[in-house]
Amino acid sequence: MRRYWYTGLLLFSLAAVSLWRGGVQVYGQLSAPAAKQAEEEREEQAVWQEQDRPGEDPAENGGNAQLPDTAGEETLSEEERFQPLFPENFQNVLLIGDSRTMGLYEYGDTGEGDVFAGRGMNVFDLWESKVSAEGKGTVTLEQLLAENQYQAVLLMLGVNELGYPMEQIVSQYHDTVERIRQMQPQARIILGANMHVTAEKSAASDIYNNEKINELNGYICQIGQEMGCDYIDINEKFDDSQGNLDAEYSTDGFHILGKYYGDWVQWLTEQTAAGS
Amino acid sequence: MEFNSIDFIFKFLPVFLLVYAVCPAGWKNGCLFGGSLVFYFYGVKDHPAYLILLLCSAGVNYVLGILIANVRSQRKKLLAAGLVYNFFWLFLFKYSGFLAENINYLLAGAGAGLAIPVYRPPLPIGISFYTFQAAAYLIDLYRGRTVCESSLIRFGMYLSMFPKLVAGPIAVYRSMKKEIKRRKCSIGKIEEGLREFTIGLGLKVLIADQVGGLWREVGAIGFESISAPLAWMGLIAFSLQIYFDSYGYSLMAQGLGIILGFHLPGNFAHPYMSLTMTEFWRRWHITLGSWFREYVYIPLGGNRKGRWKTCRNLLAVWLLTGVWHGASWNFILWGLVLFLLILMEKNGLGRVLNRWPAAGHLYMLFAIPLTWLLFAVTDLSEIAVYLQRLFPFLGENSEAVYFAGDYLKYGKLYGFSLAAGLIFMTAGPRKLYQRWKKSPVSAAVLLVIFWFSVYCIKQGMNDPFLYFQF
């Protein structure tokens, strides 16, 4: 037996893993009734939360005039409507997001803006994450919000969370916006729609496809309306005629090429309150 | 079905090995043949006709083999027929589209209004490999270097056996003849085979796939937006990826062969430690190089017919090598560059490089990644962009938009995998392994490698929480 160590170990580990997985499956089946009950409770809760907010078709992006203005904003004057959302050179601006926002910082010019972004950033990890922000060291989002006064905060998250149930994402997103609003009551909060993926990638994935992205963006727009935030959608710039990311802008199907981030930043500076 | 997949490792392989083990000795070849066909069918289930193609290839070459061996007077015609048959399919699937595109390009340039239809059907899996093996079989028979295979089952098994069906090695019939007829199976061989398979799996999943991520990211950023250090890192990442991918897969094939009692030829002998391109190609994809030498270079005269003929023969081999890897202009360019390097080496450069190994290594430090650039990037204008990033002094790049320090970011993300790649490309780890092979420590290490690789494969599959991070 001394000479067949590996075969022996491998077979033993295979047997062990099979038994463990078998045990897990049996356990899963045995506790299925309990799990089902827990899930039903969760669903009920989600429905409750939905009813708390004014019910509206999430697919509609257009403003509904009957919606109460929860932030107590007055109707904007003509002048205010055409003001750019972002101050000049992104002074006193905080950009929160995932690797696409990192791209804005790395390949575009975000001027004096603070960037709190990282690959894989999502609403569930947002507050625990530590990011090295230029000139500010490695900080959490809470630290940044506590130590600075921002004029505008751009929040562009959602696509990394698509594997989770939609109600959980929306609920967490809603709480995130609320917390930012609490810590920066003077700031204008701008919610960015998530960028589409290319048609090819959309067709290939059950999770990272444009139907789900559109659904999430719809909820984000709704949150924006309820909480008095602006909502901007980059897809108007990079989409093809079918509503997918134009393949011309990307090689991997998920990110635009570095050279187009400058255009994205330029687009940001052109956004006004009227457009959102 | 790929070797590095859950389906293969946990479904196909255990079931097959079990059936194979209980099979009576006389039926083992049939069992392997049948199992290989199942394996192949799984891979081509979207195009089941490709399975018929493989079976026809086995049948036609089997019959022609018998005829060539027995009907001496018609040997030449039969060989010609066989080669035409085999290479016709290869040409159709691999090269006809490329040819048609280029004809259309010329026609358009000449102002002609018509264009011929371009078909680029998906390539039948393994066709490059089984075509070459079938051709080698017929040629060897013609030359009298081997005897024909009398059993259709055995021949079919030889051509389609799953360890080497998809990605080689190209094992010529005459080297496998004895083992096809009779081979020994033992627990010792199973142990050896499982070990090699695991090493190959680890190299592919834990090194190749990881560093491959860096090359993919460089592509996602776009070549015009990377700094020079990142450009070099990306190219090194690709060089390591293609090596460990190919080497890992070859080891897995060899390991599977050993379990079944076959001694399949090795394909890689630490090629990145070579001093010259000539040496490199004797250590990289060895069975392909041997095939070209044996069936193209030597029949053309090799280096025995004077300088010009040698030059012509080398050019033929290297253009064919380029084109074998892919049907587009960058592969032809790649083959041409390899030819030029090897020609220079044969005319004195080689002697210098071999005499001073430091110079040889330095030369290869540039020659390897730069030739791989021609291999990795299909679009010639993109190659030009990349060269400009590698050598910024080559030209102005006023549009360059990259962020300073991008190589630091990716260095942190991929540094570990790159380092692992650089360590394992040397002969050191293998030597270390040989010394510790008998000890249970090596078995424990392999076990960790195995399960960690399986874990990584699982994560790479549609696991929504960890599959992809934007």
XYZ file of C-alpha atoms in Angstrom:
746
model
C 0.000 0.000 0.000
C 2.917 2.290 0.602
C 3.350 2.791 -3.110
C -0.217 3.802 -3.838
C -0.580 6.739 -1.489
C -2.227 9.054 -3.966
C -4.756 6.601 -5.332
C -5.721 5.682 -1.803
C -6.024 9.254 -0.585
C -7.968 10.297 -3.669
C -10.474 7.462 -3.419
C -10.884 8.049 0.286
C -11.492 11.769 -0.178
C -13.936 11.087 -3.023
C -15.880 8.713 -0.802
C -15.847 11.217 2.045
C -17.081 14.057 -0.160
C -19.830 11.887 -1.655
C -21.028 10.881 1.774
C -20.961 14.458 2.996
C -22.869 15.725 -0.015
C -25.317 12.869 0.282
C -25.778 13.744 3.933
C -26.316 17.398 3.093
C -28.949 16.488 0.503
C -30.781 14.234 2.909
C -30.621 16.935 5.548
C -31.913 19.447 3.049
C -34.867 17.255 2.218
C -35.631 16.602 5.863
C -35.629 20.284 6.752
C -37.380 21.295 3.530
C -40.718 21.962 5.178
C -39.055 24.321 7.681
C -37.072 26.086 4.962
C -40.159 26.513 2.860
C -41.958 28.133 5.729
C -39.071 30.517 6.304
C -39.071 31.476 2.641
C -42.804 32.085 2.636
C -42.376 34.393 5.616
C -39.692 36.305 3.760
C -41.914 36.661 0.742
C -44.720 38.000 2.875
C -42.381 40.564 4.347
C -41.297 41.644 0.908
C -44.898 42.090 -0.113
C -45.461 44.214 3.003
C -42.554 46.430 2.037
C -43.871 46.777 -1.478
C -47.177 47.924 -0.139
C -45.486 50.518 2.040
C -44.258 52.275 -1.031
C -46.717 53.642 -3.546
C -47.376 50.823 -5.926
C -46.169 51.534 -9.389
C -45.169 49.515 -12.381
C -41.405 49.281 -12.041
C -40.916 49.136 -15.779
C -42.131 52.642 -16.288
C -39.432 55.210 -16.096
C -41.539 58.247 -16.696
C -42.420 60.513 -13.817
C -45.853 60.178 -12.327
C -47.285 63.530 -11.467
C -49.423 62.067 -8.695
C -46.430 60.799 -6.763
C -45.911 62.626 -3.451
C -42.648 64.520 -3.207
C -41.153 62.797 -0.195
C -38.070 64.981 -0.078
C -40.143 68.114 0.041
C -38.419 69.610 -2.987
C -40.041 72.563 -4.637
C -40.691 72.525 -8.321
C -37.517 73.626 -10.050
C -37.301 76.922 -11.787
C -36.389 77.035 -15.450
C -32.852 78.031 -14.600
C -32.417 75.256 -12.069
C -33.681 72.659 -14.491
C -30.883 73.315 -16.927
C -28.129 73.426 -14.381
C -25.620 70.593 -14.711
C -26.045 67.971 -12.045
C -22.364 67.862 -11.272
C -20.384 70.894 -10.142
C -17.462 72.024 -12.240
C -14.530 69.625 -12.202
C -16.473 67.336 -9.852
C -15.584 69.508 -6.890
C -17.228 68.191 -3.725
C -18.581 65.222 -5.572
C -18.523 61.639 -4.357
C -18.730 58.853 -6.899
C -19.772 55.483 -5.488
C -19.749 52.396 -7.643
C -18.164 49.212 -8.931
C -15.507 48.544 -11.537
C -17.288 50.743 -14.073
C -16.941 53.699 -11.713
C -13.303 52.712 -11.247
C -12.998 52.948 -14.996
C -14.328 56.502 -14.870
C -11.588 57.354 -12.401
C -8.790 55.435 -14.100
C -9.474 56.211 -17.727
C -11.645 59.309 -17.562
C -10.949 62.491 -15.689
C -12.974 62.783 -12.512
C -11.190 65.964 -11.551
C -11.448 66.667 -7.852
C -14.163 64.147 -7.187
C -13.763 61.481 -4.521
C -14.173 57.975 -5.822
C -15.366 55.178 -3.561
C -15.390 52.232 -5.911
C -13.974 48.792 -6.379
C -14.361 45.673 -8.395
C -17.249 43.656 -7.094
C -18.712 46.521 -5.057
C -22.356 45.914 -4.220
C -25.037 47.228 -1.869
C -24.592 44.354 0.536
C -20.870 44.906 1.131
C -20.844 48.641 0.622
C -20.599 49.795 4.215
C -18.004 47.220 5.290
C -15.751 47.813 2.316
C -12.531 49.742 2.598
C -11.259 51.559 -0.430
C -8.102 53.508 -0.945
C -9.365 56.924 -2.015
C -6.920 59.363 -3.491
C -5.594 61.752 -0.891
C -7.731 60.245 1.844
C -6.093 56.920 2.608
C -7.957 53.688 3.018
C -11.419 54.520 4.273
C -14.896 53.135 4.628
C -17.824 54.877 3.001
C -19.071 55.964 6.377
C -15.785 57.712 7.097
C -15.880 59.549 3.801
C -19.448 60.677 4.363
C -18.753 61.749 7.941
C -15.611 63.714 7.196
C -16.716 65.566 4.083
C -19.486 67.807 2.878
C -20.537 66.806 -0.576
C -22.534 68.775 -3.059
C -23.400 65.754 -5.129
C -23.202 61.998 -4.672
C -23.403 59.639 -7.649
C -24.446 56.092 -6.808
C -24.063 53.492 -9.525
C -24.451 49.954 -8.215
C -26.548 46.908 -8.865
C -25.030 44.650 -11.424
C -22.867 42.633 -9.024
C -25.936 41.821 -6.966
C -27.977 40.317 -9.766
C -27.495 36.833 -8.365
C -29.534 37.749 -5.310
C -33.339 37.924 -5.185
C -34.589 41.201 -6.615
C -36.583 42.237 -3.536
C -33.500 41.936 -1.367
C -31.435 44.041 -3.747
C -34.077 46.755 -3.993
C -34.629 46.845 -0.267
C -30.906 47.088 0.439
C -30.488 49.740 -2.229
C -33.308 51.753 -0.734
C -31.704 51.582 2.718
C -28.363 52.612 1.253
C -29.807 55.723 -0.336
C -31.594 56.582 2.886
C -28.405 56.303 4.901
C -26.467 58.464 2.468
C -29.261 61.037 2.588
C -29.115 61.044 6.395
C -25.372 61.594 6.457
C -25.347 64.154 3.634
C -28.697 65.944 3.767
C -27.367 68.864 1.738
C -26.087 66.744 -1.124
C -27.853 66.091 -4.351
C -28.045 62.320 -4.749
C -27.860 61.061 -8.290
C -28.706 57.457 -9.029
C -27.025 55.999 -12.077
C -28.657 53.266 -14.094
C -26.548 50.164 -14.564
C -24.945 49.868 -17.959
C -26.164 47.120 -20.269
C -24.105 44.202 -21.433
C -23.726 43.271 -25.071
C -26.384 41.210 -26.812
C -24.050 38.241 -26.961
C -23.369 38.233 -23.241
C -26.988 38.930 -22.412
C -28.125 35.890 -24.350
C -25.531 33.691 -22.706
C -26.389 34.308 -19.081
C -29.444 33.689 -16.939
C -28.330 36.299 -14.483
C -26.267 38.984 -16.189
C -28.671 39.827 -18.951
C -30.326 43.043 -19.995
C -33.827 42.011 -18.927
C -32.687 41.762 -15.331
C -30.576 44.890 -15.589
C -33.563 46.790 -16.967
C -35.772 45.463 -14.202
C -33.319 46.604 -11.570
C -32.852 49.979 -13.213
C -36.612 50.389 -13.152
C -36.684 49.879 -9.400
C -33.759 52.266 -8.975
C -35.595 54.915 -10.957
C -38.605 54.397 -8.735
C -36.501 54.790 -5.609
C -35.117 57.966 -7.124
C -38.572 59.394 -7.600
C -39.719 58.476 -4.110
C -36.664 59.916 -2.435
C -36.184 62.965 -4.565
C -33.011 61.826 -6.254
C -31.994 62.394 -9.810
C -31.776 59.433 -12.126
C -29.451 59.264 -15.100
C -29.075 56.484 -17.622
C -25.786 55.988 -19.433
C -27.365 53.436 -21.727
C -28.717 56.215 -23.898
C -25.111 56.807 -24.902
C -23.686 53.337 -25.383
C -26.665 51.243 -26.442
C -27.229 49.868 -29.897
C -30.625 49.998 -31.558
C -31.784 46.843 -29.775
C -31.191 48.122 -26.265
C -27.975 46.184 -25.678
C -24.496 47.553 -25.131
C -23.162 48.299 -28.582
C -20.481 45.717 -29.322
C -18.365 48.417 -30.858
C -17.642 49.829 -27.420
C -16.536 46.632 -25.751
C -14.384 43.568 -26.285
C -15.388 41.567 -23.222
C -19.065 42.380 -23.426
C -19.304 43.738 -19.885
C -17.017 46.773 -19.795
C -16.442 49.524 -22.289
C -12.923 49.954 -23.623
C -10.704 52.281 -21.632
C -10.743 54.924 -24.315
C -14.496 55.486 -24.004
C -14.543 56.356 -20.316
C -13.597 59.906 -21.200
C -16.818 60.117 -23.208
C -18.737 58.787 -20.239
C -17.300 61.458 -17.973
C -18.111 64.078 -20.572
C -21.674 62.780 -20.673
C -21.890 63.101 -16.888
C -20.943 66.755 -17.043
C -23.697 67.314 -19.590
C -26.471 65.859 -17.445
C -28.956 68.340 -16.082
C -31.874 68.171 -13.721
C -34.199 68.503 -16.689
C -32.868 65.351 -18.254
C -33.118 63.070 -15.245
C -16.179 17.475 -22.810
C -13.079 19.047 -21.383
C -10.832 17.130 -19.010
C -11.032 20.028 -16.575
C -14.758 19.844 -16.042
C -16.961 18.423 -13.328
C -18.784 16.280 -15.875
C -15.609 14.608 -17.010
C -13.897 14.109 -13.662
C -16.894 13.016 -11.625
C -19.245 11.523 -14.161
C -17.621 10.200 -17.311
C -14.267 9.090 -15.969
C -15.367 7.048 -12.934
C -18.128 5.329 -14.895
C -15.847 4.592 -17.801
C -13.015 3.279 -15.639
C -15.401 1.015 -13.783
C -16.802 -0.451 -16.987
C -13.303 -0.764 -18.425
C -12.024 -2.501 -15.321
C -14.683 -5.205 -15.305
C -14.441 -5.675 -19.073
C -12.845 -8.988 -20.100
C -9.383 -8.511 -21.595
C -10.436 -9.245 -25.168
C -13.141 -6.601 -25.015
C -11.110 -3.793 -23.522
C -10.267 -2.186 -26.863
C -13.894 -2.256 -27.887
C -14.836 -0.763 -24.554
C -12.327 2.057 -24.996
C -13.560 2.648 -28.545
C -17.162 2.797 -27.418
C -16.368 5.002 -24.440
C -14.419 7.386 -26.649
C -17.337 7.670 -29.031
C -19.632 8.534 -26.125
C -17.071 11.106 -24.988
C -16.890 12.577 -28.486
C -20.643 12.598 -28.914
C -21.017 14.630 -25.741
C -18.689 17.208 -27.221
C -20.380 17.392 -30.628
C -23.987 16.934 -29.623
C -24.899 20.178 -31.366
C -23.474 18.766 -34.581
C -23.920 14.997 -34.391
C -22.813 14.657 -38.008
C -19.272 15.253 -36.797
C -19.371 11.905 -35.041
C -20.239 10.281 -38.365
C -17.277 12.122 -39.862
C -14.957 10.626 -37.276
C -16.345 7.128 -37.846
C -16.003 7.495 -41.605
C -12.428 8.624 -41.148
C -11.727 5.523 -39.114
C -13.443 3.299 -41.651
C -11.881 4.778 -44.785
C -8.376 4.862 -43.365
C -8.736 1.333 -42.028
C -9.736 0.000 -45.444
C -7.101 1.989 -47.303
C -4.539 0.815 -44.788
C -5.244 -2.811 -45.580
C -5.198 -2.107 -49.308
C -1.917 -0.196 -49.228
C -0.299 -2.998 -47.289
C -1.560 -5.723 -49.606
C -1.987 -4.270 -53.085
C 1.584 -3.211 -53.740
C 1.045 -2.138 -57.306
C -1.510 0.524 -56.487
C 0.198 1.814 -53.358
C 0.834 5.282 -54.690
C -2.700 5.829 -55.925
C -4.170 4.488 -52.735
C -1.974 6.732 -50.603
C -2.903 9.730 -52.714
C -6.583 8.889 -52.376
C -6.222 8.544 -48.634
C -4.395 11.817 -48.181
C -6.886 13.636 -50.370
C -9.751 12.189 -48.375
C -8.252 13.114 -45.034
C -7.064 16.594 -45.897
C -10.176 17.435 -47.865
C -12.259 17.491 -44.693
C -9.609 19.391 -42.785
C -9.385 21.935 -45.557
C -13.147 22.251 -45.835
C -13.765 22.936 -42.175
C -10.648 24.852 -41.338
C -9.495 26.729 -44.398
C -12.200 27.049 -47.027
C -13.777 30.024 -45.281
C -10.464 31.828 -45.054
C -9.729 31.131 -48.693
C -13.167 32.314 -49.761
C -12.829 35.526 -47.751
C -9.526 36.329 -49.384
C -10.788 35.559 -52.860
C -13.686 37.901 -52.210
C -11.251 40.541 -51.015
C -9.298 40.242 -54.256
C -12.461 40.268 -56.320
C -13.685 43.375 -54.571
C -10.325 44.994 -55.144
C -10.521 44.170 -58.829
C -13.952 45.707 -58.995
C -15.815 42.509 -59.742
C -19.344 42.584 -58.457
C -19.606 38.996 -57.388
C -18.511 37.267 -54.270
C -18.383 33.614 -53.405
C -20.275 32.483 -50.332
C -18.185 32.168 -47.214
C -18.852 29.285 -44.848
C -17.098 29.135 -41.544
C -18.690 26.121 -39.945
C -17.672 25.235 -36.412
C -14.622 23.001 -36.421
C -15.245 19.332 -35.655
C -13.455 18.695 -32.380
C -10.076 17.044 -32.776
C -10.099 17.057 -36.560
C -6.622 18.562 -36.767
C -5.308 15.761 -34.586
C -7.025 12.711 -35.959
C -6.442 13.822 -39.538
C -2.711 14.058 -38.912
C -2.636 10.679 -37.207
C -4.578 9.022 -39.991
C -2.287 10.565 -42.595
C 0.796 9.420 -40.690
C -0.624 5.885 -40.589
C -1.102 5.734 -44.354
C 2.287 7.277 -45.104
C 4.060 4.892 -42.760
C 2.340 1.949 -44.412
C 3.373 3.208 -47.821
C 6.949 3.491 -46.674
C 6.793 0.038 -45.194
C 7.595 1.342 -41.736
C 4.660 -0.339 -40.098
C 2.150 -3.116 -40.642
C -1.508 -2.458 -41.123
C -4.057 -2.865 -38.402
C -6.231 -5.857 -39.121
C -9.009 -5.068 -36.673
C -11.444 -2.232 -37.348
C -12.224 -1.992 -33.639
C -8.577 -1.600 -32.752
C -7.983 0.957 -35.457
C -11.107 2.890 -34.521
C -9.987 2.847 -30.932
C -6.530 4.107 -31.917
C -7.932 7.037 -33.842
C -10.627 8.048 -31.396
C -9.292 7.169 -27.961
C -10.459 9.933 -25.708
C -7.179 10.781 -23.928
C -5.708 12.108 -27.156
C -8.757 12.736 -29.298
C -9.444 16.390 -28.542
C -6.019 17.972 -28.127
C -3.403 15.353 -28.885
C -0.616 14.350 -28.381
C -0.211 13.276 -31.984
C 0.772 9.666 -31.377
C 1.640 7.902 -34.615
C 0.289 4.391 -35.048
C 3.637 2.667 -35.324
C 4.665 3.894 -31.871
C 1.441 2.658 -30.291
C 1.006 -0.591 -32.172
C 2.297 -2.860 -29.431
C 0.225 -1.297 -26.720
C -2.895 -1.329 -28.850
C -2.612 -5.092 -29.093
C -1.588 -5.767 -25.538
C -0.924 -3.618 -22.558
C -0.656 -4.019 -18.865
C -2.878 -2.401 -16.336
C -1.847 -2.226 -12.723
C -2.489 -0.198 -9.629
C 0.992 1.183 -10.018
C -0.006 2.566 -13.386
C -3.244 3.913 -11.999
C -1.274 5.686 -9.295
C 1.151 7.136 -11.825
C -1.614 8.140 -14.200
C -3.731 9.817 -11.536
C -0.705 11.750 -10.357
C 0.114 13.068 -13.812
C -3.509 13.876 -14.449
C -3.684 15.848 -11.225
C -0.502 17.773 -11.976
C -1.861 18.652 -15.406
C -5.194 19.689 -13.910
C -3.463 21.936 -11.415
C -1.290 23.589 -14.033
C -4.295 24.320 -16.193
C -6.808 25.446 -13.593
C -4.593 27.041 -10.962
C -2.036 28.735 -13.174
C -3.213 28.946 -16.796
C -6.765 30.029 -16.050
C -5.619 32.528 -13.435
C -2.973 34.348 -15.468
C -5.298 34.137 -18.431
C -7.502 36.558 -16.530
C -4.861 39.262 -16.847
C -4.622 38.876 -20.608
C -8.409 38.995 -20.804
C -8.529 42.194 -18.775
C -5.900 43.823 -20.945
C -8.146 43.039 -23.899
C -11.183 44.440 -22.094
C -9.385 47.726 -21.425
C -8.305 47.940 -25.030
C -4.718 47.864 -26.228
C -4.583 51.586 -26.805
C -5.275 52.290 -23.142
C -2.551 50.326 -21.398
C 0.820 51.476 -20.158
C 4.065 49.896 -21.356
C 4.650 47.876 -18.158
C 1.099 46.557 -18.297
C 1.556 45.675 -21.962
C 4.567 43.567 -21.089
C 2.780 42.001 -18.136
C -0.165 41.151 -20.344
C 2.029 39.500 -22.926
C 3.883 37.513 -20.298
C 0.516 36.487 -18.889
C -0.532 35.218 -22.291
C 2.751 33.377 -22.767
C 2.278 31.644 -19.440
C -1.364 30.938 -20.115
C -0.835 29.259 -23.442
C 2.037 27.208 -22.056
C 0.310 25.923 -18.955
C -2.931 25.397 -20.810
C -1.262 23.225 -23.445
C 1.198 21.574 -21.059
C -1.457 20.893 -18.430
C -3.792 19.377 -20.956
C -1.035 17.210 -22.408
C -0.176 15.924 -18.941
C -3.806 15.112 -18.307
C -3.916 13.199 -21.578
C -0.741 11.342 -20.694
C -2.053 10.544 -17.227
C -5.258 9.115 -18.632
C -3.234 7.103 -21.114
C -1.090 5.662 -18.359
C -4.135 4.564 -16.383
C -5.295 2.651 -19.441
C -1.856 1.159 -19.996
C -0.663 3.386 -22.821
C 2.560 5.301 -22.945
C 1.579 8.439 -24.849
C 4.409 10.698 -25.965
C 5.123 13.880 -24.059
C 4.581 17.211 -25.718
C 6.543 19.681 -23.621
C 10.038 19.669 -22.118
C 10.327 22.999 -20.281
C 10.439 24.898 -23.561
C 10.763 28.329 -21.982
C 14.219 27.410 -20.757
C 15.469 27.102 -24.332
C 18.310 29.184 -25.691
C 17.156 29.384 -29.309
C 13.918 29.206 -31.239
C 15.203 26.073 -32.922
C 15.587 24.429 -29.552
C 12.258 25.844 -28.414
C 10.411 24.040 -31.165
C 12.005 20.776 -30.207
C 10.654 21.274 -26.716
C 7.235 22.814 -27.466
C 4.388 20.712 -28.854
C 6.947 18.056 -29.589
C 4.608 15.669 -31.374
C 3.511 18.340 -33.835
C 7.086 19.266 -34.608
C 7.950 15.612 -35.094
C 5.050 15.150 -37.439
C 6.121 18.056 -39.633
C 9.713 16.895 -39.622
C 8.835 13.311 -40.433
C 6.139 13.886 -43.041
C 6.998 17.250 -44.600
C 10.571 18.318 -43.938
C 12.332 15.019 -44.561
C 10.299 13.988 -47.649
C 11.112 17.410 -49.125
C 14.763 16.655 -48.597
C 15.385 18.124 -45.187
C 18.739 19.823 -45.048
C 20.415 17.416 -47.443
C 19.749 19.098 -50.727
C 21.744 22.254 -50.448
C 21.180 25.665 -48.908
C 18.327 26.916 -51.036
C 16.315 23.725 -50.817
C 16.859 23.648 -47.064
C 15.585 27.188 -46.880
C 12.554 26.289 -48.961
C 11.869 23.227 -46.842
C 12.070 25.233 -43.642
C 9.716 27.846 -45.059
C 7.214 25.148 -46.003
C 7.298 23.634 -42.528
C 6.907 26.941 -40.717
C 4.145 28.275 -42.901
C 2.281 25.024 -42.436
C 2.902 25.147 -38.685
C 1.482 28.666 -38.597
C -1.537 27.770 -40.621
C -2.174 24.580 -38.647
C -2.785 26.729 -35.598
C -5.378 28.912 -37.264
C -6.768 30.169 -40.525
C -5.970 33.854 -40.551
C -3.171 36.151 -41.628
C -1.656 36.667 -38.217
C -0.862 32.937 -38.024
C 0.832 33.067 -41.400
C 2.815 36.080 -40.216
C 3.671 34.177 -37.048
C 4.936 31.189 -39.023
C 6.964 33.498 -41.230
C 8.624 35.222 -38.278
C 9.484 31.859 -36.722
C 10.998 30.822 -40.053
C 13.147 33.966 -40.179
C 14.378 33.528 -36.629
C 15.240 29.890 -37.187
C 16.946 30.691 -40.453
C 19.104 33.303 -38.724
C 19.916 30.830 -35.998
C 20.971 28.228 -38.524
C 23.253 30.786 -40.134
C 25.385 31.582 -37.129
C 23.120 33.243 -34.556
C 22.386 29.870 -32.985
C 26.029 29.144 -32.355
C 26.430 32.423 -30.515
C 23.330 31.890 -28.385
C 24.321 28.369 -27.446
C 27.834 29.448 -26.615
C 26.674 32.157 -24.214
C 23.517 30.959 -22.428
C 22.903 34.365 -20.852
C 22.558 35.832 -24.328
C 20.349 32.940 -25.320
C 17.985 33.475 -22.414
C 17.869 37.219 -23.038
C 17.122 36.640 -26.705
C 14.320 34.228 -25.831
C 12.978 36.597 -23.181
C 11.977 38.845 -26.072
C 11.497 36.341 -28.873
C 8.958 34.224 -27.016
C 6.442 36.891 -25.941
C 6.815 38.887 -29.144
C 6.151 35.890 -31.368
C 3.197 34.969 -29.161
C 1.819 38.468 -29.785
C 1.434 37.546 -33.435
C -0.274 34.373 -32.356
C -2.609 35.868 -29.782
C -4.007 38.813 -31.695
C -5.854 38.156 -34.940
C -6.255 41.716 -36.135
C -3.045 43.006 -37.671
C -3.790 46.636 -36.831
C -4.331 45.684 -33.192
C -0.918 44.006 -33.260
C 0.556 47.295 -34.399
C -1.178 49.117 -31.553
C 0.162 46.605 -29.055
C 3.715 46.891 -30.369
C 3.484 50.612 -29.876
C 2.459 50.070 -26.274
C 5.314 47.641 -25.721
C 7.855 49.991 -27.226
C 6.564 53.508 -26.617
C 9.504 55.036 -28.422
C 8.285 53.440 -31.629
C 5.871 56.214 -32.347
C 3.666 58.906 -31.039
C 0.538 57.863 -29.308
C -1.199 61.119 -28.662
C -4.489 59.385 -28.075
C -3.116 57.223 -25.321
C -5.389 57.316 -22.368
C -4.202 55.051 -19.655
C -3.958 55.479 -16.010
C -0.558 55.738 -14.464
C 0.020 52.864 -12.158
C -2.302 50.449 -13.904
C 0.471 47.878 -13.739
C 0.560 48.275 -9.976
C -3.128 47.504 -9.712
C -2.852 44.430 -11.899
C 0.442 43.486 -10.352
C -1.344 43.200 -7.029
C -4.199 41.208 -8.512
C -2.130 38.824 -10.610
C 1.345 38.977 -9.125
C 0.962 35.716 -7.299
C -0.252 33.777 -10.330
C 2.432 35.300 -12.551
C 5.093 34.344 -10.020
C 3.727 30.812 -9.810
C 3.851 30.608 -13.574
C 7.431 31.773 -13.734
C 8.480 29.256 -11.083
C 6.703 26.314 -12.643
C 8.026 26.962 -16.111
C 11.466 25.996 -14.862
C 12.618 22.446 -14.366
C 12.873 22.983 -10.614
C 9.420 21.883 -9.423
C 9.484 18.693 -11.488
C 12.892 17.793 -10.090
C 11.637 18.455 -6.592
C 8.618 16.290 -7.262
C 10.764 13.425 -8.534
C 12.764 13.474 -5.339
C 9.711 13.427 -3.081
C 7.503 11.243 -5.228
C 7.685 8.170 -3.045
C 6.802 10.028 0.108
C 3.191 10.422 1.245
C 3.828 14.179 1.395
C 3.688 14.380 -2.379
C 0.396 12.502 -2.346
C -1.011 14.934 0.203
C 0.115 17.930 -1.875
C -1.465 16.433 -4.997
C -4.676 15.842 -3.100
C -4.816 19.519 -2.150
C -4.100 20.503 -5.754
C -6.854 18.209 -6.963
C -9.564 19.485 -4.661
C -8.555 23.113 -4.994
C -8.720 22.762 -8.773
C -12.155 21.183 -8.509
C -13.237 24.081 -6.312
C -11.978 26.600 -8.861
C -13.747 24.785 -11.682
C -16.971 24.891 -9.717
C -16.563 28.599 -9.030
C -15.947 29.227 -12.694
C -19.279 27.694 -13.556
C -22.479 29.685 -13.270
C -22.170 30.370 -9.574
C -23.856 33.756 -9.476
C -22.222 35.062 -6.357
C -18.651 34.459 -7.372
C -18.626 33.795 -11.085
C -18.029 37.267 -12.238
C -17.167 40.463 -10.546
C -17.898 43.685 -12.306
